[in-house]
GROMACS .gro file of N, CA and C in nm:
model
  402
    1ILE      N    1   0.085  -0.119   0.000
    1ILE     CA    2   0.000   0.000   0.000
    1ILE      C    3   0.089   0.124   0.000
    2ALA      N    4   0.067   0.210  -0.096
    2ALA     CA    5   0.143   0.335  -0.102
    2ALA      C    6   0.079   0.437  -0.009
    3HIS      N    7   0.162   0.501   0.071
    3HIS     CA    8   0.114   0.605   0.161
    3HIS      C    9   0.129   0.740   0.092
    4PRO      N   10   0.029   0.826   0.105
    4PRO     CA   11   0.040   0.958   0.042
    4PRO      C   12   0.146   1.042   0.111
    5GLU      N   13   0.204   1.133   0.035
    5GLU     CA   14   0.292   1.231   0.095
    5GLU      C   15   0.208   1.320   0.186
    6VAL      N   16   0.271   1.380   0.285
    6VAL     CA   17   0.197   1.457   0.385
    6VAL      C   18   0.246   1.601   0.389
    7LEU      N   19   0.152   1.695   0.393
    7LEU     CA   20   0.179   1.836   0.418
    7LEU      C   21   0.114   1.871   0.551
    8GLU      N   22   0.188   1.933   0.641
    8GLU     CA   23   0.135   1.965   0.772
    8GLU      C   24   0.152   2.114   0.799
    9ILE      N   25   0.051   2.175   0.859
    9ILE     CA   26   0.058   2.312   0.906
    9ILE      C   27   0.049   2.306   1.058
   10TYR      N   28   0.137   2.377   1.127
   10TYR     CA   29   0.134   2.376   1.273
   10TYR      C   30   0.189   2.509   1.325
   11ASP      N   31   0.171   2.532   1.455
   11ASP     CA   32   0.220   2.656   1.515
   11ASP      C   33   0.279   2.627   1.652
   12ASP      N   34   0.337   2.730   1.711
   12ASP     CA   35   0.399   2.715   1.843
   12ASP      C   36   0.312   2.776   1.953
   13ASP      N   37   0.182   2.786   1.931
   13ASP     CA   38   0.085   2.844   2.023
   13ASP      C   39   0.111   2.995   2.039
   14ILE      N   40   0.006   3.066   2.069
   14ILE     CA   41   0.018   3.211   2.085
   14ILE      C   42   0.089   3.240   2.217
   15ALA      N   43   0.193   3.321   2.209
   15ALA     CA   44   0.263   3.369   2.329
   15ALA      C   45   0.207   3.508   2.358
   16TRP      N   46   0.140   3.523   2.472
   16TRP     CA   47   0.077   3.650   2.508
   16TRP      C   48   0.167   3.732   2.599
   17TYR      N   49   0.175   3.860   2.571
   17TYR     CA   50   0.244   3.958   2.654
   17TYR      C   51   0.145   4.070   2.678
   18GLY      N   52   0.070   4.061   2.789
   18GLY     CA   53  -0.039   4.154   2.812
   18GLY      C   54  -0.149   4.125   2.711
   19ASP      N   55  -0.190   4.228   2.636
   19ASP     CA   56  -0.296   4.210   2.537
   19ASP      C   57  -0.243   4.185   2.397
   20ASN      N   58  -0.112   4.167   2.384
   20ASN     CA   59  -0.051   4.141   2.253
   20ASN      C   60   0.001   3.998   2.249
   21GLY      N   61  -0.031   3.929   2.140
   21GLY     CA   62   0.012   3.790   2.126
   21GLY      C   63   0.078   3.768   1.992
   22SER      N   64   0.168   3.671   1.988
   22SER     CA   65   0.241   3.639   1.867
   22SER      C   66   0.242   3.488   1.847
   23VAL      N   67   0.219   3.445   1.724
   23VAL     CA   68   0.224   3.302   1.693
   23VAL      C   69   0.305   3.282   1.566
   24ARG      N   70   0.389   3.181   1.567
   24ARG     CA   71   0.467   3.144   1.448
   24ARG      C   72   0.400   3.024   1.384
   25VAL      N   73   0.378   3.033   1.254
   25VAL     CA   74   0.312   2.926   1.178
   25VAL      C   75   0.415   2.862   1.086
   26TYR      N   76   0.416   2.730   1.083
   26TYR     CA   77   0.512   2.653   1.004
   26TYR      C   78   0.439   2.556   0.913
   27TYR      N   79   0.506   2.517   0.807
   27TYR     CA   80   0.458   2.402   0.731
   27TYR      C   81   0.571   2.304   0.716
   28GLN      N   82   0.533   2.178   0.705
   28GLN     CA   83   0.630   2.070   0.693
   28GLN      C   84   0.578   1.971   0.591
   29SER      N   85   0.668   1.917   0.513
   29SER     CA   86   0.632   1.820   0.410
   29SER      C   87   0.715   1.694   0.428
   30SER      N   88   0.657   1.583   0.389
   30SER     CA   89   0.731   1.457   0.393
   30SER      C   90   0.823   1.445   0.273
   31ASN      N   91   0.820   1.542   0.182
   31ASN     CA   92   0.902   1.538   0.061
   31ASN      C   93   0.957   1.677   0.032
   32ALA      N   94   1.087   1.688   0.016
   32ALA     CA   95   1.151   1.818  -0.008
   32ALA      C   96   1.113   1.879  -0.143
   33GLN      N   97   1.051   1.802  -0.231
   33GLN     CA   98   1.014   1.855  -0.363
   33GLN      C   99   0.873   1.916  -0.365
   34THR      N  100   0.814   1.935  -0.248
   34THR     CA  101   0.683   1.997  -0.240
   34THR      C  102   0.684   2.130  -0.315
   35THR      N  103   0.586   2.151  -0.401
   35THR     CA  104   0.585   2.272  -0.482
   35THR      C  105   0.495   2.382  -0.429
   36GLY      N  106   0.412   2.354  -0.330
   36GLY     CA  107   0.330   2.462  -0.278
   36GLY      C  108   0.219   2.417  -0.187
   37ILE      N  109   0.157   2.515  -0.124
   37ILE     CA  110   0.042   2.490  -0.037
   37ILE      C  111  -0.037   2.619  -0.023
   38GLY      N  112  -0.166   2.602  -0.010
   38GLY     CA  113  -0.255   2.713   0.023
   38GLY      C  114  -0.334   2.672   0.146
   39PHE      N  115  -0.346   2.761   0.243
   39PHE     CA  116  -0.420   2.726   0.364
   39PHE      C  117  -0.484   2.850   0.426
   40ARG      N  118  -0.580   2.825   0.512
   40ARG     CA  119  -0.645   2.930   0.589
   40ARG      C  120  -0.605   2.913   0.735
   41LEU      N  121  -0.577   3.024   0.803
   41LEU     CA  122  -0.557   3.028   0.947
   41LEU      C  123  -0.686   3.084   1.006
   42HIS      N  124  -0.755   3.004   1.088
   42HIS     CA  125  -0.883   3.041   1.147
   42HIS      C  126  -0.863   3.088   1.291
   43TYR      N  127  -0.944   3.184   1.333
   43TYR     CA  128  -0.938   3.236   1.471
   43TYR      C  129  -1.074   3.293   1.509
   44ASN      N  130  -1.089   3.331   1.636
   44ASN     CA  131  -1.215   3.386   1.686
   44ASN      C  132  -1.204   3.538   1.687
   45SER      N  133  -1.282   3.604   1.601
   45SER     CA  134  -1.270   3.749   1.585
   45SER      C  135  -1.335   3.829   1.697
   46SER      N  136  -1.412   3.764   1.785
   46SER     CA  137  -1.465   3.838   1.899
   46SER      C  138  -1.366   3.840   2.014
   47SER      N  139  -1.265   3.754   2.009
   47SER     CA  140  -1.165   3.747   2.116
   47SER      C  141  -1.035   3.818   2.082
   48MET      N  142  -1.002   3.824   1.953
   48MET     CA  143  -0.876   3.886   1.912
   48MET      C  144  -0.884   3.935   1.770
   49LYS      N  145  -0.800   4.034   1.741
   49LYS     CA  146  -0.791   4.086   1.604
   49LYS      C  147  -0.647   4.074   1.557
   50VAL      N  148  -0.630   4.065   1.427
   50VAL     CA  149  -0.497   4.054   1.368
   50VAL      C  150  -0.436   4.193   1.362
   51ALA      N  151  -0.318   4.208   1.423
   51ALA     CA  152  -0.250   4.338   1.424
   51ALA      C  153  -0.149   4.348   1.310
   52SER      N  154  -0.074   4.239   1.285
   52SER     CA  155   0.024   4.241   1.177
   52SER      C  156   0.059   4.099   1.136
   53ILE      N  157   0.113   4.088   1.014
   53ILE     CA  158   0.152   3.959   0.959
   53ILE      C  159   0.288   3.975   0.892
   54ASN      N  160   0.381   3.889   0.925
   54ASN     CA  161   0.510   3.884   0.856
   54ASN      C  162   0.520   3.749   0.789
   55GLN      N  163   0.535   3.749   0.657
   55GLN     CA  164   0.549   3.625   0.581
   55GLN      C  165   0.696   3.607   0.541
   56TYR      N  166   0.742   3.481   0.542
   56TYR     CA  167   0.885   3.455   0.522
   56TYR      C  168   0.919   3.381   0.396
   57THR      N  169   0.828   3.305   0.342
   57THR     CA  170   0.862   3.222   0.227
   57THR      C  171   0.869   3.308   0.102
   58SER      N  172   0.975   3.291   0.024
   58SER     CA  173   0.997   3.377  -0.092
   58SER      C  174   0.896   3.358  -0.202
   59GLY      N  175   0.830   3.243  -0.210
   59GLY     CA  176   0.737   3.217  -0.320
   59GLY      C  177   0.593   3.252  -0.290
   60ALA      N  178   0.568   3.343  -0.196
   60ALA     CA  179   0.431   3.374  -0.158
   60ALA      C  180   0.353   3.431  -0.276
   61LEU      N  181   0.239   3.369  -0.305
   61LEU     CA  182   0.150   3.418  -0.410
   61LEU      C  183   0.050   3.517  -0.353
   62VAL      N  184   0.008   3.492  -0.231
   62VAL     CA  185  -0.089   3.578  -0.165
   62VAL      C  186  -0.017   3.647  -0.049
   63MET      N  187   0.003   3.777  -0.060
   63MET     CA  188   0.060   3.852   0.051
   63MET      C  189  -0.056   3.894   0.141
   64THR      N  190  -0.070   3.826   0.251
   64THR     CA  191  -0.185   3.843   0.338
   64THR      C  192  -0.164   3.962   0.430
   65SER      N  193  -0.271   4.038   0.451
   65SER     CA  194  -0.267   4.153   0.542
   65SER      C  195  -0.380   4.138   0.644
   66PRO      N  196  -0.370   4.209   0.757
   66PRO     CA  197  -0.479   4.202   0.855
   66PRO      C  198  -0.615   4.239   0.795
   67GLU      N  199  -0.615   4.330   0.698
   67GLU     CA  200  -0.740   4.374   0.636
   67GLU      C  201  -0.802   4.265   0.547
   68SER      N  202  -0.727   4.162   0.514
   68SER     CA  203  -0.779   4.057   0.426
   68SER      C  204  -0.853   3.947   0.502
   69ALA      N  205  -0.869   3.961   0.634
   69ALA     CA  206  -0.942   3.862   0.712
   69ALA      C  207  -1.086   3.852   0.660
   70GLN      N  208  -1.137   3.730   0.657
   70GLN     CA  209  -1.272   3.705   0.607
   70GLN      C  210  -1.353   3.629   0.710
   71SER      N  211  -1.484   3.645   0.703
   71SER     CA  212  -1.574   3.575   0.792
   71SER      C  213  -1.584   3.428   0.749
   72ASP      N  214  -1.579   3.337   0.845
   72ASP     CA  215  -1.585   3.193   0.818
   72ASP      C  216  -1.729   3.144   0.825
   73THR      N  217  -1.814   3.198   0.739
   73THR     CA  218  -1.957   3.164   0.743
   73THR      C  219  -1.985   3.018   0.708
   74ASN      N  220  -1.899   2.955   0.631
   74ASN     CA  221  -1.920   2.815   0.592
   74ASN      C  222  -1.845   2.717   0.681
   75ASN      N  223  -1.784   2.766   0.791
   75ASN     CA  224  -1.713   2.681   0.887
   75ASN      C  225  -1.614   2.588   0.817
   76LYS      N  226  -1.526   2.647   0.736
   76LYS     CA  227  -1.433   2.572   0.652
   76LYS      C  228  -1.338   2.481   0.730
   77ASP      N  229  -1.315   2.511   0.859
   77ASP     CA  230  -1.227   2.426   0.940
   77ASP      C  231  -1.306   2.331   1.030
   78ASN      N  232  -1.439   2.329   1.016
   78ASN     CA  233  -1.525   2.245   1.100
   78ASN      C  234  -1.500   2.267   1.248
   79ASN      N  235  -1.478   2.395   1.285
   79ASN     CA  236  -1.451   2.429   1.424
   79ASN      C  237  -1.541   2.547   1.461
   80ASP      N  238  -1.640   2.521   1.545
   80ASP     CA  239  -1.735   2.626   1.584
   80ASP      C  240  -1.671   2.735   1.669
   81ALA      N  241  -1.552   2.711   1.723
   81ALA     CA  242  -1.485   2.810   1.807
   81ALA      C  243  -1.418   2.921   1.725
   82THR      N  244  -1.407   2.903   1.594
   82THR     CA  245  -1.346   3.004   1.509
   82THR      C  246  -1.452   3.063   1.417
   83ASP      N  247  -1.436   3.191   1.381
   83ASP     CA  248  -1.536   3.255   1.295
   83ASP      C  249  -1.476   3.346   1.189
   84ALA      N  250  -1.344   3.348   1.178
   84ALA     CA  251  -1.277   3.432   1.077
   84ALA      C  252  -1.149   3.361   1.033
   85TYR      N  253  -1.096   3.403   0.916
   85TYR     CA  254  -0.972   3.340   0.870
   85TYR      C  255  -0.892   3.435   0.782
   86LEU      N  256  -0.763   3.402   0.771
   86LEU     CA  257  -0.669   3.464   0.679
   86LEU      C  258  -0.627   3.357   0.580
   87THR      N  259  -0.601   3.396   0.454
   87THR     CA  260  -0.560   3.299   0.352
   87THR      C  261  -0.414   3.320   0.315
   88PHE      N  262  -0.341   3.211   0.307
   88PHE     CA  263  -0.200   3.211   0.269
   88PHE      C  264  -0.180   3.117   0.151
   89ALA      N  265  -0.090   3.150   0.059
   89ALA     CA  266  -0.062   3.061  -0.054
   89ALA      C  267   0.082   3.078  -0.102
   90TRP      N  268   0.147   2.965  -0.134
   90TRP     CA  269   0.282   2.964  -0.188
   90TRP      C  270   0.292   2.867  -0.304
   91PHE      N  271   0.381   2.898  -0.395
   91PHE     CA  272   0.414   2.806  -0.503
   91PHE      C  273   0.561   2.826  -0.536
   92GLU      N  274   0.636   2.717  -0.541
   92GLU     CA  275   0.776   2.723  -0.579
   92GLU      C  276   0.805   2.610  -0.675
   93MET      N  277   0.844   2.646  -0.796
   93MET     CA  278   0.866   2.550  -0.903
   93MET      C  279   0.964   2.439  -0.866
   94ASN      N  280   1.069   2.471  -0.796
   94ASN     CA  281   1.175   2.374  -0.766
   94ASN      C  282   1.158   2.305  -0.632
   95GLY      N  283   1.041   2.320  -0.571
   95GLY     CA  284   1.021   2.261  -0.438
   95GLY      C  285   1.072   2.357  -0.334
   96ASN      N  286   1.016   2.347  -0.214
   96ASN     CA  287   1.052   2.444  -0.111
   96ASN      C  288   1.107   2.380   0.015
   97GLY      N  289   1.155   2.259   0.005
   97GLY     CA  290   1.217   2.195   0.120
   97GLY      C  291   1.116   2.125   0.209
   98ASN      N  292   1.167   2.060   0.312
   98ASN     CA  293   1.082   1.982   0.400
   98ASN      C  294   1.004   2.065   0.501
   99SER      N  295   1.061   2.177   0.543
   99SER     CA  296   0.990   2.258   0.641
   99SER      C  297   1.036   2.403   0.633
  100ALA      N  298   0.947   2.491   0.676
  100ALA     CA  299   0.980   2.633   0.676
  100ALA      C  300   0.885   2.706   0.767
  101GLN      N  301   0.932   2.820   0.820
  101GLN     CA  302   0.842   2.907   0.892
  101GLN      C  303   0.766   2.988   0.788
  102ALA      N  304   0.635   2.978   0.790
  102ALA     CA  305   0.554   3.046   0.690
  102ALA      C  306   0.526   3.190   0.726
  103ALA      N  307   0.493   3.215   0.852
  103ALA     CA  308   0.454   3.350   0.891
  103ALA      C  309   0.458   3.366   1.042
  104THR      N  310   0.464   3.490   1.085
  104THR     CA  311   0.440   3.526   1.224
  104THR      C  312   0.321   3.620   1.224
  105ILE      N  313   0.221   3.589   1.305
  105ILE     CA  314   0.102   3.671   1.312
  105ILE      C  315   0.094   3.730   1.452
  106GLU      N  316   0.073   3.862   1.457
  106GLU     CA  317   0.057   3.933   1.583
  106GLU      C  318  -0.092   3.958   1.604
  107PHE      N  319  -0.141   3.924   1.722
  107PHE     CA  320  -0.282   3.945   1.758
  107PHE      C  321  -0.293   4.045   1.872
  108GLU      N  322  -0.409   4.107   1.884
  108GLU     CA  323  -0.444   4.189   1.999
  108GLU      C  324  -0.570   4.131   2.060
  109ARG      N  325  -0.570   4.115   2.194
  109ARG     CA  326  -0.690   4.069   2.263
  109ARG      C  327  -0.796   4.180   2.255
  110LEU      N  328  -0.921   4.138   2.242
  110LEU     CA  329  -1.032   4.233   2.242
  110LEU      C  330  -1.104   4.228   2.376
  111ASN      N  331  -1.136   4.342   2.431
  111ASN     CA  332  -1.209   4.349   2.557
  111ASN      C  333  -1.347   4.288   2.541
  112ASN      N  334  -1.393   4.220   2.643
  112ASN     CA  335  -1.526   4.158   2.645
  112ASN      C  336  -1.544   4.053   2.535
  113GLY      N  337  -1.436   3.996   2.489
  113GLY     CA  338  -1.445   3.890   2.388
  113GLY      C  339  -1.481   3.757   2.451
  114ALA      N  340  -1.484   3.655   2.371
  114ALA     CA  341  -1.521   3.521   2.417
  114ALA      C  342  -1.405   3.453   2.491
  115ASN      N  343  -1.290   3.521   2.500
  115ASN     CA  344  -1.171   3.462   2.561
  115ASN      C  345  -1.134   3.329   2.496
  116ASN      N  346  -1.158   3.320   2.367
  116ASN     CA  347  -1.126   3.200   2.291
  116ASN      C  348  -1.010   3.236   2.199
  117TYR      N  349  -0.893   3.188   2.233
  117TYR     CA  350  -0.772   3.223   2.157
  117TYR      C  351  -0.719   3.106   2.076
  118SER      N  352  -0.807   3.013   2.042
  118SER     CA  353  -0.762   2.898   1.964
  118SER      C  354  -0.746   2.934   1.818
  119ILE      N  355  -0.655   2.864   1.753
  119ILE     CA  356  -0.628   2.881   1.611
  119ILE      C  357  -0.647   2.745   1.545
  120ASP      N  358  -0.697   2.746   1.423
  120ASP     CA  359  -0.715   2.622   1.350
  120ASP      C  360  -0.677   2.647   1.204
  121TYR      N  361  -0.673   2.541   1.125
  121TYR     CA  362  -0.629   2.551   0.986
  121TYR      C  363  -0.719   2.469   0.896
  122SER      N  364  -0.729   2.513   0.771
  122SER     CA  365  -0.792   2.434   0.666
  122SER      C  366  -0.712   2.457   0.539
  123VAL      N  367  -0.715   2.360   0.450
  123VAL     CA  368  -0.635   2.368   0.327
  123VAL      C  369  -0.720   2.426   0.214
  124THR      N  370  -0.658   2.508   0.130
  124THR     CA  371  -0.724   2.557   0.010
  124THR      C  372  -0.670   2.485  -0.112
  125SER      N  373  -0.542   2.451  -0.110
  125SER     CA  374  -0.481   2.373  -0.218
  125SER      C  375  -0.349   2.315  -0.170
  126SER      N  376  -0.313   2.201  -0.226
  126SER     CA  377  -0.183   2.142  -0.194
  126SER      C  378  -0.130   2.071  -0.317
  127SER      N  379  -0.006   2.034  -0.312
  127SER     CA  380   0.057   1.966  -0.423
  127SER      C  381  -0.016   1.834  -0.452
  128ALA      N  382  -0.020   1.795  -0.578
  128ALA     CA  383  -0.087   1.670  -0.618
  128ALA      C  384  -0.026   1.552  -0.542
  129GLY      N  385  -0.112   1.464  -0.493
  129GLY     CA  386  -0.067   1.345  -0.424
  129GLY      C  387  -0.035   1.365  -0.278
  130TYR      N  388  -0.065   1.484  -0.224
  130TYR     CA  389  -0.036   1.511  -0.083
  130TYR      C  390  -0.163   1.513   0.000
  131GLN      N  391  -0.149   1.466   0.123
  131GLN     CA  392  -0.259   1.468   0.218
  131GLN      C  393  -0.229   1.579   0.319
  132PHE      N  394  -0.329   1.663   0.350
  132PHE     CA  395  -0.312   1.772   0.445
  132PHE      C  396  -0.344   1.723   0.584
  133VAL      N  397  -0.256   1.753   0.680
  133VAL     CA  398  -0.282   1.721   0.820
  133VAL      C  399  -0.257   1.846   0.903
  134LYS      N  400  -0.323   1.852   1.019
  134LYS     CA  401  -0.303   1.965   1.109
  134LYS      C  402  -0.291   1.916   1.250
   0.00000   0.00000   0.00000
């Protein structure tokens, strides 16, 4: 039985300093020849807002900004705790290695929010023959 190649999106959890939080998002592939990935980062917009985004991968197709956040009306990550998302996308013809830091996202806590600071992910596109895991 052939096992599919795997693309994974993960983070190091939000580190909060008062009302400001920072999270680093990474992707990892089981094959260094991975040519790209598109994914959404989901969060709860009543608990926090996106203050800034720094993207690191040179092949970014979508330069995401805090203003590009969208409402998750279709619950694309199947997580009722999240209600908004940011979209990220990369493509690199020669493959982009096994792992990389994709972005650092800075959040601000919102007063009287749901105190729900969880983050989740969903895939928008991945290389052919790859399975997305989170």
